[in-house]
């Protein structure tokens, strides 16, 4: 029961190269996971302005400096999200337009010209 199927070749035990690549794939997976959580946290912070409640106890110049910094970061996050959304909408609309153009049969005037009548 433990033997492999005849169509699947049985290779030797795992080489060191495969172990290294699996290690690098694991590290890459953790980096992608960390980056996605970082984007999520920054986006939620920007959309709901949670940072205002965190720095509220700070008074004076420190509050103003940090507040200006976070407002700039919020502006850039909003710009990046808007660019992302606009690009996807542009891609969907242009793809739909190309599909409609490809599957169109032409106008009635072109069909009439093909028959020889005006």
C-alpha positions as a printed Julia matrix, in Angstrom:
118×3 Matrix{Float64}:
   0.0    0.0     0.0
   2.9    2.39    0.6
   4.32   2.02   -2.91
   3.74   4.93   -5.32
   1.5    4.73   -8.35
   3.28   3.33  -11.41
   2.81   6.53  -13.44
   4.46   8.72  -10.8
   8.25   8.32  -10.75
   9.78   7.78   -7.34
  12.69  10.17   -6.82
  15.52   9.94   -4.38
  15.19  11.59   -0.99
  15.07  15.37   -0.91
  18.24  17.07   -2.11
  19.85  19.98   -0.31
  18.81  22.28   -3.19
  15.16  21.37   -2.66
  15.5   22.01    1.06
  16.98  25.43    0.39
  14.23  26.3    -2.09
  11.53  25.15    0.34
  13.16  27.31    3.04
  13.22  30.34    0.73
   9.61  29.68   -0.29
   8.65  29.61    3.39
  10.46  32.88    4.03
   8.8   34.4     0.97
   5.41  33.23    2.25
   6.01  34.89    5.62
   7.13  38.08    3.9
   3.96  38.16    1.79
   1.85  37.49    4.89
   3.59  40.26    6.82
   3.24  42.71    3.93
  -0.46  41.97    3.48
  -1.14  42.46    7.21
   0.88  45.67    7.17
  -1.18  47.0     4.25
  -4.38  45.96    6.05
  -3.42  47.69    9.31
  -2.26  50.88    7.59
  -5.4   50.97    5.44
  -7.73  50.5     8.41
  -5.79  53.12   10.33
  -6.15  55.54    7.42
  -9.82  54.91    6.67
 -11.0   55.12   10.28
  -8.32  57.6    11.48
  -7.53  55.5    14.54
  -4.25  57.37   14.95
  -6.16  60.45   16.17
  -7.32  58.53   19.26
  -3.88  57.05   19.88
  -2.01  60.37   19.89
  -4.8   62.34   21.6
  -3.12  62.25   25.06
  -0.07  64.03   23.57
  -0.51  67.76   23.8
   1.45  70.62   22.35
   4.0   70.53   19.55
   4.34  66.76   19.64
   0.65  66.27   18.85
   0.75  68.78   16.0
   3.9   67.28   14.47
   2.63  63.72   14.62
  -0.8   64.81   13.41
   0.68  66.5    10.32
   2.81  63.42    9.62
  -0.19  61.07    9.8
  -2.28  63.36    7.6
   0.4   63.19    4.9
   0.56  59.39    5.22
  -3.25  59.22    5.01
  -3.22  61.31    1.85
  -0.71  58.99    0.18
  -2.59  55.86    1.26
  -5.82  57.26   -0.17
  -4.03  58.16   -3.41
  -2.54  54.67   -3.76
  -5.91  53.01   -3.1
  -7.63  55.31   -5.58
  -5.03  54.59   -8.24
  -5.5   50.85   -7.61
  -9.29  51.13   -7.91
  -9.13  53.33  -11.01
  -6.74  50.93  -12.73
  -9.06  47.98  -12.08
 -12.12  49.87  -13.29
 -10.22  50.98  -16.4
  -9.13  47.39  -17.05
 -12.66  46.01  -16.64
 -14.27  48.7   -18.8
 -11.66  48.45  -21.56
 -11.87  44.64  -21.54
 -15.66  44.85  -21.84
 -15.34  47.32  -24.69
 -12.9   45.05  -26.53
 -15.23  42.06  -26.06
 -18.22  44.03  -27.33
 -16.23  45.29  -30.33
 -15.0   41.8   -31.14
 -18.46  40.24  -31.02
 -20.28  43.04  -32.81
 -21.71  42.24  -36.23
 -21.47  45.77  -37.62
 -24.1   48.43  -38.18
 -27.21  48.19  -40.32
 -25.75  50.57  -42.92
 -22.76  48.24  -43.45
 -25.15  45.3   -43.92
 -27.17  47.22  -46.47
 -24.02  48.23  -48.39
 -23.08  44.58  -48.56
 -26.36  43.76  -50.28
 -25.94  46.46  -52.88
 -28.81  48.7   -51.74
 -28.55  52.18  -50.24
